[in-house]
JSON list of C-alpha atoms in Angstrom, two decimals:
[
{"chain": "N", "resi": 1, "resn": "MET", "atom": "CA", "xyz": [75.15, 139.23, 88.93]},
{"chain": "N", "resi": 2, "resn": "VAL", "atom": "CA", "xyz": [73.37, 140.59, 86.84]},
{"chain": "N", "resi": 3, "resn": "GLU", "atom": "CA", "xyz": [69.85, 141.94, 87.11]},
{"chain": "N", "resi": 4, "resn": "ALA", "atom": "CA", "xyz": [67.49, 142.58, 84.39]},
{"chain": "N", "resi": 5, "resn": "ARG", "atom": "CA", "xyz": [64.43, 143.83, 84.11]},
{"chain": "N", "resi": 6, "resn": "VAL", "atom": "CA", "xyz": [61.75, 141.31, 82.26]},
{"chain": "N", "resi": 7, "resn": "ALA", "atom": "CA", "xyz": [58.30, 142.84, 80.83]},
{"chain": "N", "resi": 8, "resn": "PRO", "atom": "CA", "xyz": [54.95, 141.71, 79.15]},
{"chain": "N", "resi": 9, "resn": "GLY", "atom": "CA", "xyz": [55.93, 141.20, 75.26]},
{"chain": "N", "resi": 10, "resn": "ARG", "atom": "CA", "xyz": [59.50, 141.67, 76.43]},
{"chain": "N", "resi": 11, "resn": "PRO", "atom": "CA", "xyz": [61.09, 137.84, 77.02]},
{"chain": "N", "resi": 12, "resn": "LEU", "atom": "CA", "xyz": [64.74, 137.23, 78.59]},
{"chain": "N", "resi": 13, "resn": "TYR", "atom": "CA", "xyz": [66.19, 134.29, 77.75]},
{"chain": "N", "resi": 14, "resn": "SER", "atom": "CA", "xyz": [69.22, 132.93, 79.87]},
{"chain": "N", "resi": 15, "resn": "GLN", "atom": "CA", "xyz": [71.18, 129.57, 80.35]},
{"chain": "N", "resi": 16, "resn": "ARG", "atom": "CA", "xyz": [69.44, 127.32, 82.70]},
{"chain": "N", "resi": 17, "resn": "GLY", "atom": "CA", "xyz": [70.46, 126.93, 86.12]},
{"chain": "N", "resi": 18, "resn": "ALA", "atom": "CA", "xyz": [71.40, 130.79, 86.20]},
{"chain": "N", "resi": 19, "resn": "MET", "atom": "CA", "xyz": [68.60, 132.37, 88.12]},
{"chain": "N", "resi": 20, "resn": "LEU", "atom": "CA", "xyz": [69.54, 133.18, 91.54]},
{"chain": "N", "resi": 21, "resn": "ALA", "atom": "CA", "xyz": [66.28, 135.42, 92.70]},
{"chain": "N", "resi": 22, "resn": "TYR", "atom": "CA", "xyz": [63.48, 137.65, 91.26]},
{"chain": "N", "resi": 23, "resn": "ARG", "atom": "CA", "xyz": [60.60, 139.83, 91.78]},
{"chain": "N", "resi": 24, "resn": "GLY", "atom": "CA", "xyz": [57.42, 140.23, 90.53]},
{"chain": "N", "resi": 25, "resn": "GLU", "atom": "CA", "xyz": [55.54, 137.57, 88.12]},
{"chain": "N", "resi": 26, "resn": "VAL", "atom": "CA", "xyz": [58.00, 135.68, 86.51]},
{"chain": "N", "resi": 27, "resn": "SER", "atom": "CA", "xyz": [58.37, 132.50, 84.69]},
{"chain": "N", "resi": 28, "resn": "PHE", "atom": "CA", "xyz": [60.35, 129.82, 83.77]},
{"chain": "N", "resi": 29, "resn": "THR", "atom": "CA", "xyz": [60.26, 127.69, 80.55]},
{"chain": "N", "resi": 30, "resn": "PRO", "atom": "CA", "xyz": [62.80, 125.29, 79.87]},
{"chain": "N", "resi": 31, "resn": "ASN", "atom": "CA", "xyz": [63.54, 126.12, 75.83]},
{"chain": "N", "resi": 32, "resn": "LEU", "atom": "CA", "xyz": [63.36, 123.00, 74.14]},
{"chain": "N", "resi": 33, "resn": "VAL", "atom": "CA", "xyz": [64.66, 124.07, 70.82]},
{"chain": "N", "resi": 34, "resn": "GLY", "atom": "CA", "xyz": [67.75, 126.22, 72.29]},
{"chain": "N", "resi": 35, "resn": "GLY", "atom": "CA", "xyz": [66.38, 129.29, 71.17]},
{"chain": "N", "resi": 36, "resn": "GLN", "atom": "CA", "xyz": [65.26, 131.01, 68.42]},
{"chain": "N", "resi": 37, "resn": "GLY", "atom": "CA", "xyz": [68.11, 129.20, 66.48]},
{"chain": "N", "resi": 38, "resn": "GLY", "atom": "CA", "xyz": [65.38, 126.36, 65.13]},
{"chain": "N", "resi": 39, "resn": "LEU", "atom": "CA", "xyz": [65.02, 122.75, 65.82]},
{"chain": "N", "resi": 40, "resn": "MET", "atom": "CA", "xyz": [67.58, 121.26, 63.05]},
{"chain": "N", "resi": 41, "resn": "SER", "atom": "CA", "xyz": [70.40, 124.17, 65.32]},
{"chain": "N", "resi": 42, "resn": "ALA", "atom": "CA", "xyz": [69.59, 122.63, 67.63]},
{"chain": "N", "resi": 43, "resn": "LEU", "atom": "CA", "xyz": [70.29, 119.26, 67.22]},
{"chain": "N", "resi": 44, "resn": "GLY", "atom": "CA", "xyz": [72.97, 119.41, 65.74]},
{"chain": "N", "resi": 45, "resn": "ARG", "atom": "CA", "xyz": [75.16, 121.19, 68.94]},
{"chain": "N", "resi": 46, "resn": "ARG", "atom": "CA", "xyz": [73.64, 119.29, 70.55]},
{"chain": "N", "resi": 47, "resn": "ALA", "atom": "CA", "xyz": [74.84, 115.88, 68.46]},
{"chain": "N", "resi": 48, "resn": "ARG", "atom": "CA", "xyz": [78.35, 117.43, 69.16]},
{"chain": "N", "resi": 49, "resn": "GLY", "atom": "CA", "xyz": [78.37, 117.98, 72.73]},
{"chain": "N", "resi": 50, "resn": "GLU", "atom": "CA", "xyz": [77.63, 121.88, 72.63]},
{"chain": "N", "resi": 51, "resn": "ALA", "atom": "CA", "xyz": [74.39, 122.19, 73.67]},
{"chain": "N", "resi": 52, "resn": "ALA", "atom": "CA", "xyz": [73.14, 125.42, 75.37]},
{"chain": "N", "resi": 53, "resn": "PRO", "atom": "CA", "xyz": [70.46, 124.60, 77.25]},
{"chain": "N", "resi": 54, "resn": "LEU", "atom": "CA", "xyz": [68.55, 127.49, 77.66]},
{"chain": "N", "resi": 55, "resn": "MET", "atom": "CA", "xyz": [65.53, 128.40, 79.91]},
{"chain": "N", "resi": 56, "resn": "THR", "atom": "CA", "xyz": [62.70, 131.39, 78.10]},
{"chain": "N", "resi": 57, "resn": "VAL", "atom": "CA", "xyz": [62.02, 133.87, 80.82]},
{"chain": "N", "resi": 58, "resn": "GLU", "atom": "CA", "xyz": [58.76, 136.10, 80.96]},
{"chain": "N", "resi": 59, "resn": "GLY", "atom": "CA", "xyz": [56.91, 137.79, 83.34]},
{"chain": "N", "resi": 60, "resn": "ASP", "atom": "CA", "xyz": [56.65, 141.70, 84.73]},
{"chain": "N", "resi": 61, "resn": "GLY", "atom": "CA", "xyz": [59.47, 141.70, 87.35]},
{"chain": "N", "resi": 62, "resn": "THR", "atom": "CA", "xyz": [63.38, 141.94, 87.90]},
{"chain": "N", "resi": 63, "resn": "VAL", "atom": "CA", "xyz": [66.13, 138.61, 87.59]},
{"chain": "N", "resi": 64, "resn": "PHE", "atom": "CA", "xyz": [69.50, 138.65, 88.57]},
{"chain": "N", "resi": 65, "resn": "PHE", "atom": "CA", "xyz": [71.06, 136.22, 86.74]},
{"chain": "N", "resi": 66, "resn": "GLY", "atom": "CA", "xyz": [74.41, 134.43, 88.17]},
{"chain": "N", "resi": 67, "resn": "HIS", "atom": "CA", "xyz": [77.01, 130.93, 87.87]},
{"chain": "N", "resi": 68, "resn": "GLY", "atom": "CA", "xyz": [79.89, 129.54, 89.23]},
{"chain": "N", "resi": 69, "resn": "GLY", "atom": "CA", "xyz": [80.29, 133.17, 90.91]},
{"chain": "N", "resi": 70, "resn": "HIS", "atom": "CA", "xyz": [82.29, 134.19, 87.41]},
{"chain": "N", "resi": 71, "resn": "GLU", "atom": "CA", "xyz": [82.30, 137.43, 86.05]},
{"chain": "N", "resi": 72, "resn": "VAL", "atom": "CA", "xyz": [79.37, 138.78, 83.97]},
{"chain": "N", "resi": 73, "resn": "HIS", "atom": "CA", "xyz": [80.14, 141.46, 81.31]},
{"chain": "N", "resi": 74, "resn": "VAL", "atom": "CA", "xyz": [76.67, 143.02, 79.70]},
{"chain": "N", "resi": 75, "resn": "ILE", "atom": "CA", "xyz": [77.24, 143.85, 75.61]},
{"chain": "N", "resi": 76, "resn": "GLU", "atom": "CA", "xyz": [75.11, 145.99, 73.81]},
{"chain": "N", "resi": 77, "resn": "ALA", "atom": "CA", "xyz": [74.42, 144.53, 70.27]},
{"chain": "N", "resi": 78, "resn": "ALA", "atom": "CA", "xyz": [73.68, 147.72, 68.21]},
{"chain": "N", "resi": 79, "resn": "GLY", "atom": "CA", "xyz": [72.53, 145.64, 65.71]},
{"chain": "N", "resi": 80, "resn": "ALA", "atom": "CA", "xyz": [76.04, 144.02, 65.03]},
{"chain": "N", "resi": 81, "resn": "LEU", "atom": "CA", "xyz": [75.94, 140.24, 65.16]},
{"chain": "N", "resi": 82, "resn": "LEU", "atom": "CA", "xyz": [77.73, 138.93, 68.36]},
{"chain": "N", "resi": 83, "resn": "HIS", "atom": "CA", "xyz": [79.50, 135.70, 68.38]},
{"chain": "N", "resi": 84, "resn": "VAL", "atom": "CA", "xyz": [80.10, 134.38, 71.59]},
{"chain": "N", "resi": 85, "resn": "GLU", "atom": "CA", "xyz": [81.36, 131.29, 72.90]},
{"chain": "N", "resi": 86, "resn": "ALA", "atom": "CA", "xyz": [77.39, 129.16, 73.32]},
{"chain": "N", "resi": 87, "resn": "ASP", "atom": "CA", "xyz": [79.32, 128.28, 77.83]},
{"chain": "N", "resi": 88, "resn": "ARG", "atom": "CA", "xyz": [80.15, 131.74, 78.84]},
{"chain": "N", "resi": 89, "resn": "LEU", "atom": "CA", "xyz": [76.32, 132.90, 77.16]},
{"chain": "N", "resi": 90, "resn": "LEU", "atom": "CA", "xyz": [74.66, 133.56, 80.40]},
{"chain": "N", "resi": 91, "resn": "ALA", "atom": "CA", "xyz": [71.54, 136.17, 79.67]},
{"chain": "N", "resi": 92, "resn": "PHE", "atom": "CA", "xyz": [70.41, 138.28, 76.67]},
{"chain": "N", "resi": 93, "resn": "GLU", "atom": "CA", "xyz": [67.23, 140.00, 75.67]},
{"chain": "N", "resi": 94, "resn": "GLY", "atom": "CA", "xyz": [64.32, 137.82, 73.59]},
{"chain": "N", "resi": 95, "resn": "THR", "atom": "CA", "xyz": [64.55, 140.95, 70.89]},
{"chain": "N", "resi": 96, "resn": "LEU", "atom": "CA", "xyz": [68.09, 139.11, 69.88]},
{"chain": "N", "resi": 97, "resn": "ARG", "atom": "CA", "xyz": [68.09, 136.35, 67.00]},
{"chain": "N", "resi": 98, "resn": "GLN", "atom": "CA", "xyz": [70.28, 133.20, 67.85]},
{"chain": "N", "resi": 99, "resn": "GLY", "atom": "CA", "xyz": [72.26, 130.87, 65.91]},
{"chain": "N", "resi": 100, "resn": "THR", "atom": "CA", "xyz": [74.99, 128.84, 64.74]},
{"chain": "N", "resi": 101, "resn": "VAL", "atom": "CA", "xyz": [77.79, 129.75, 62.81]},
{"chain": "N", "resi": 102, "resn": "PHE", "atom": "CA", "xyz": [80.83, 126.97, 61.49]},
{"chain": "N", "resi": 103, "resn": "LEU", "atom": "CA", "xyz": [83.92, 127.38, 62.59]},
{"chain": "N", "resi": 104, "resn": "GLY", "atom": "CA", "xyz": [85.93, 125.58, 60.42]},
{"chain": "N", "resi": 105, "resn": "ALA", "atom": "CA", "xyz": [84.00, 127.54, 57.81]},
{"chain": "N", "resi": 106, "resn": "GLN", "atom": "CA", "xyz": [86.28, 130.62, 58.97]},
{"chain": "N", "resi": 107, "resn": "GLY", "atom": "CA", "xyz": [89.17, 130.16, 58.35]},
{"chain": "N", "resi": 108, "resn": "GLY", "atom": "CA", "xyz": [89.05, 126.33, 56.74]},
{"chain": "N", "resi": 109, "resn": "VAL", "atom": "CA", "xyz": [90.84, 123.78, 58.03]},
{"chain": "N", "resi": 110, "resn": "MET", "atom": "CA", "xyz": [92.85, 126.08, 60.76]},
{"chain": "N", "resi": 111, "resn": "GLY", "atom": "CA", "xyz": [88.78, 126.55, 62.10]},
{"chain": "N", "resi": 112, "resn": "LEU", "atom": "CA", "xyz": [88.72, 123.17, 62.86]},
{"chain": "N", "resi": 113, "resn": "VAL", "atom": "CA", "xyz": [92.49, 122.90, 64.30]},
{"chain": "N", "resi": 114, "resn": "ARG", "atom": "CA", "xyz": [90.84, 125.91, 66.29]},
{"chain": "N", "resi": 115, "resn": "GLY", "atom": "CA", "xyz": [88.15, 123.68, 67.83]},
{"chain": "N", "resi": 116, "resn": "GLN", "atom": "CA", "xyz": [89.94, 120.73, 68.91]},
{"chain": "N", "resi": 117, "resn": "ALA", "atom": "CA", "xyz": [92.91, 122.50, 70.24]},
{"chain": "N", "resi": 118, "resn": "THR", "atom": "CA", "xyz": [91.73, 124.74, 72.21]},
{"chain": "N", "resi": 119, "resn": "GLY", "atom": "CA", "xyz": [88.01, 122.79, 74.13]},
{"chain": "N", "resi": 120, "resn": "GLN", "atom": "CA", "xyz": [85.75, 125.84, 72.48]},
{"chain": "N", "resi": 121, "resn": "GLY", "atom": "CA", "xyz": [84.18, 123.52, 70.28]},
{"chain": "N", "resi": 122, "resn": "LEU", "atom": "CA", "xyz": [83.46, 123.63, 65.89]},
{"chain": "N", "resi": 123, "resn": "PHE", "atom": "CA", "xyz": [80.07, 125.87, 66.85]},
{"chain": "N", "resi": 124, "resn": "THR", "atom": "CA", "xyz": [80.52, 128.91, 68.25]},
{"chain": "N", "resi": 125, "resn": "THR", "atom": "CA", "xyz": [76.19, 131.02, 68.75]},
{"chain": "N", "resi": 126, "resn": "THR", "atom": "CA", "xyz": [76.08, 133.99, 67.28]},
{"chain": "N", "resi": 127, "resn": "LEU", "atom": "CA", "xyz": [73.37, 137.13, 68.38]},
{"chain": "N", "resi": 128, "resn": "GLU", "atom": "CA", "xyz": [71.42, 139.37, 66.18]},
{"chain": "N", "resi": 129, "resn": "GLY", "atom": "CA", "xyz": [69.71, 142.63, 66.34]},
{"chain": "N", "resi": 130, "resn": "HIS", "atom": "CA", "xyz": [69.39, 145.23, 69.26]},
{"chain": "N", "resi": 131, "resn": "GLY", "atom": "CA", "xyz": [69.89, 144.68, 72.76]},
{"chain": "N", "resi": 132, "resn": "ALA", "atom": "CA", "xyz": [71.81, 143.19, 75.37]},
{"chain": "N", "resi": 133, "resn": "VAL", "atom": "CA", "xyz": [73.65, 140.59, 76.34]},
{"chain": "N", "resi": 134, "resn": "ALA", "atom": "CA", "xyz": [75.27, 138.94, 79.82]},
{"chain": "N", "resi": 135, "resn": "VAL", "atom": "CA", "xyz": [77.86, 136.74, 79.35]},
{"chain": "N", "resi": 136, "resn": "LEU", "atom": "CA", "xyz": [80.57, 135.26, 81.37]},
{"chain": "N", "resi": 137, "resn": "ALA", "atom": "CA", "xyz": [84.06, 135.51, 81.71]},
{"chain": "N", "resi": 138, "resn": "HIS", "atom": "CA", "xyz": [86.90, 134.78, 84.75]},
{"chain": "N", "resi": 139, "resn": "GLY", "atom": "CA", "xyz": [88.27, 137.80, 86.35]},
{"chain": "N", "resi": 140, "resn": "GLY", "atom": "CA", "xyz": [87.52, 141.48, 84.07]},
{"chain": "N", "resi": 141, "resn": "VAL", "atom": "CA", "xyz": [87.17, 141.60, 80.34]},
{"chain": "N", "resi": 142, "resn": "LEU", "atom": "CA", "xyz": [88.79, 143.84, 78.62]},
{"chain": "N", "resi": 143, "resn": "GLU", "atom": "CA", "xyz": [87.04, 145.42, 74.72]},
{"chain": "N", "resi": 144, "resn": "LEU", "atom": "CA", "xyz": [89.12, 145.47, 71.99]},
{"chain": "N", "resi": 145, "resn": "PRO", "atom": "CA", "xyz": [89.43, 147.89, 69.39]},
{"chain": "N", "resi": 146, "resn": "VAL", "atom": "CA", "xyz": [89.65, 145.65, 66.41]},
{"chain": "N", "resi": 147, "resn": "THR", "atom": "CA", "xyz": [90.38, 148.33, 62.93]},
{"chain": "N", "resi": 148, "resn": "PRO", "atom": "CA", "xyz": [91.20, 146.80, 58.70]},
{"chain": "N", "resi": 149, "resn": "GLN", "atom": "CA", "xyz": [95.16, 148.53, 59.82]},
{"chain": "N", "resi": 150, "resn": "ARG", "atom": "CA", "xyz": [94.83, 147.06, 64.06]},
{"chain": "N", "resi": 151, "resn": "PRO", "atom": "CA", "xyz": [93.91, 143.42, 63.73]},
{"chain": "N", "resi": 152, "resn": "VAL", "atom": "CA", "xyz": [93.59, 142.19, 67.35]},
{"chain": "N", "resi": 153, "resn": "HIS", "atom": "CA", "xyz": [96.05, 138.19, 68.41]},
{"chain": "N", "resi": 154, "resn": "VAL", "atom": "CA", "xyz": [93.73, 136.77, 71.38]},
{"chain": "N", "resi": 155, "resn": "ASP", "atom": "CA", "xyz": [94.92, 133.61, 72.79]},
{"chain": "N", "resi": 156, "resn": "PRO", "atom": "CA", "xyz": [92.33, 131.17, 71.78]},
{"chain": "N", "resi": 157, "resn": "GLN", "atom": "CA", "xyz": [91.54, 130.20, 75.60]},
{"chain": "N", "resi": 158, "resn": "ALA", "atom": "CA", "xyz": [91.74, 134.30, 77.18]},
{"chain": "N", "resi": 159, "resn": "TYR", "atom": "CA", "xyz": [89.14, 134.30, 74.11]},
{"chain": "N", "resi": 160, "resn": "VAL", "atom": "CA", "xyz": [85.17, 135.73, 75.29]},
{"chain": "N", "resi": 161, "resn": "ALA", "atom": "CA", "xyz": [83.27, 137.26, 71.94]},
{"chain": "N", "resi": 162, "resn": "HIS", "atom": "CA", "xyz": [83.65, 139.20, 69.68]},
{"chain": "N", "resi": 163, "resn": "LEU", "atom": "CA", "xyz": [81.02, 142.19, 67.48]},
{"chain": "N", "resi": 164, "resn": "GLY", "atom": "CA", "xyz": [81.27, 143.86, 64.31]},
{"chain": "N", "resi": 165, "resn": "ASP", "atom": "CA", "xyz": [82.26, 142.57, 61.07]},
{"chain": "N", "resi": 166, "resn": "LEU", "atom": "CA", "xyz": [85.38, 140.43, 61.80]},
{"chain": "N", "resi": 167, "resn": "ARG", "atom": "CA", "xyz": [86.85, 137.31, 60.66]},
{"chain": "N", "resi": 168, "resn": "ASN", "atom": "CA", "xyz": [89.37, 135.83, 62.91]},
{"chain": "N", "resi": 169, "resn": "ARG", "atom": "CA", "xyz": [91.67, 132.54, 62.06]},
{"chain": "N", "resi": 170, "resn": "LEU", "atom": "CA", "xyz": [94.15, 130.68, 63.68]},
{"chain": "N", "resi": 171, "resn": "SER", "atom": "CA", "xyz": [98.13, 130.99, 63.47]},
{"chain": "N", "resi": 172, "resn": "THR", "atom": "CA", "xyz": [100.67, 130.01, 64.82]},
{"chain": "N", "resi": 173, "resn": "ALA", "atom": "CA", "xyz": [104.79, 130.71, 64.48]},
{"chain": "N", "resi": 174, "resn": "LEU", "atom": "CA", "xyz": [105.26, 126.41, 65.72]},
{"chain": "N", "resi": 175, "resn": "GLY", "atom": "CA", "xyz": [106.03, 123.81, 62.91]},
{"chain": "N", "resi": 176, "resn": "TRP", "atom": "CA", "xyz": [102.75, 121.34, 63.14]},
{"chain": "N", "resi": 177, "resn": "ARG", "atom": "CA", "xyz": [105.48, 118.44, 64.73]},
{"chain": "N", "resi": 178, "resn": "ASP", "atom": "CA", "xyz": [105.85, 121.24, 67.15]},
{"chain": "N", "resi": 179, "resn": "MET", "atom": "CA", "xyz": [101.97, 122.04, 68.09]},
{"chain": "N", "resi": 180, "resn": "VAL", "atom": "CA", "xyz": [101.09, 117.66, 68.82]},
{"chain": "N", "resi": 181, "resn": "GLY", "atom": "CA", "xyz": [100.82, 117.33, 72.43]},
{"chain": "N", "resi": 182, "resn": "ARG", "atom": "CA", "xyz": [101.07, 120.80, 73.09]},
{"chain": "N", "resi": 183, "resn": "GLY", "atom": "CA", "xyz": [99.11, 122.01, 75.75]},
{"chain": "N", "resi": 184, "resn": "SER", "atom": "CA", "xyz": [99.47, 125.38, 76.73]},
{"chain": "N", "resi": 185, "resn": "GLY", "atom": "CA", "xyz": [97.67, 128.62, 74.60]},
{"chain": "N", "resi": 186, "resn": "GLU", "atom": "CA", "xyz": [100.32, 129.99, 73.16]},
{"chain": "N", "resi": 187, "resn": "ALA", "atom": "CA", "xyz": [100.85, 127.56, 71.25]},
{"chain": "N", "resi": 188, "resn": "PHE", "atom": "CA", "xyz": [98.13, 129.51, 69.71]},
{"chain": "N", "resi": 189, "resn": "GLN", "atom": "CA", "xyz": [96.77, 132.42, 68.36]},
{"chain": "N", "resi": 190, "resn": "LEU", "atom": "CA", "xyz": [93.69, 133.44, 66.96]},
{"chain": "N", "resi": 191, "resn": "GLU", "atom": "CA", "xyz": [94.29, 136.33, 65.39]},
{"chain": "N", "resi": 192, "resn": "LEU", "atom": "CA", "xyz": [90.56, 138.78, 64.28]},
{"chain": "N", "resi": 193, "resn": "SER", "atom": "CA", "xyz": [90.83, 141.26, 62.03]},
{"chain": "N", "resi": 194, "resn": "GLY", "atom": "CA", "xyz": [87.62, 143.41, 59.54]},
{"chain": "N", "resi": 195, "resn": "GLN", "atom": "CA", "xyz": [85.95, 146.17, 62.72]},
{"chain": "N", "resi": 196, "resn": "GLY", "atom": "CA", "xyz": [84.51, 145.71, 65.28]},
{"chain": "N", "resi": 197, "resn": "THR", "atom": "CA", "xyz": [85.55, 144.52, 68.97]},
{"chain": "N", "resi": 198, "resn": "VAL", "atom": "CA", "xyz": [86.68, 141.62, 70.80]},
{"chain": "N", "resi": 199, "resn": "TYR", "atom": "CA", "xyz": [86.36, 140.24, 73.99]},
{"chain": "N", "resi": 200, "resn": "VAL", "atom": "CA", "xyz": [89.49, 139.29, 76.64]},
{"chain": "N", "resi": 201, "resn": "GLN", "atom": "CA", "xyz": [88.51, 137.73, 79.88]},
{"chain": "N", "resi": 202, "resn": "ALA", "atom": "CA", "xyz": [91.70, 138.29, 82.46]},
{"chain": "N", "resi": 203, "resn": "SER", "atom": "CA", "xyz": [92.10, 134.68, 82.34]},
{"chain": "N", "resi": 204, "resn": "GLU", "atom": "CA", "xyz": [93.14, 131.50, 80.34]},
{"chain": "N", "resi": 205, "resn": "GLU", "atom": "CA", "xyz": [91.21, 129.14, 82.25]},
{"chain": "N", "resi": 206, "resn": "LYS", "atom": "CA", "xyz": [88.28, 127.23, 80.72]},
{"chain": "N", "resi": 207, "resn": "LEU", "atom": "CA", "xyz": [84.44, 127.85, 82.66]}
]
C-alpha cells in the first residue's frame, strides 16, 4: 500500500475502491467525468470499455491506498509526460493534468495491433505536470533508462508506464501468419526509443 497526504486545496485522485484507511477529515467523491480529461475523453473511453473510474479525495489528513495486494510503485513526474496503463493507475496528485492518447497514433497499424494482441486497450492515460503517481504492478518494478543510443524492448504484458519524450512501436521477428493464434507476449516486443524511463513489472500477469 501507499500512504498519501491530503491537504486543503491539494486534492488527490484515486482508483475507485482503492482507499484502505485514512486519518483526519477526508472526503471521497466519485468523479463522473474521468478526472481532468474532460467529458468527451471520459465518454470515449467508456464507449470502448476502457474507463478508469476515479475518486476525488479532498480534506486534511492521510490516506492509505492499495488494490488486490499488488505492489505499489511511486513515480515522480517532474514536468515530464507520463504514459500509464489505466488499470495500473492507483492514485495521483491533483497538480497533474490527466488526458488520454490513442495508441494507433503512435505506430499506425502496429499501434492498433498492440492493443488488440496484448489486451492493453487502444487508449493509454497520460499525466503531465509536477506531482507523484502511484501505479500497480505484479512483483517489483524496474526502472530502465532509455536514450537515443540505447532503446529498450519490453514484453508488452510486462509494460507498466513510461516517462519522458519516448516513442513506442510494436515489433516482431515473426511473420503475420506466425502471429495469428499466438498467446505468448514474446511474439511481440514493445520498442521504446528517445529520452526517458520505462517502468517494467516483474511478471507478465495482467491485473
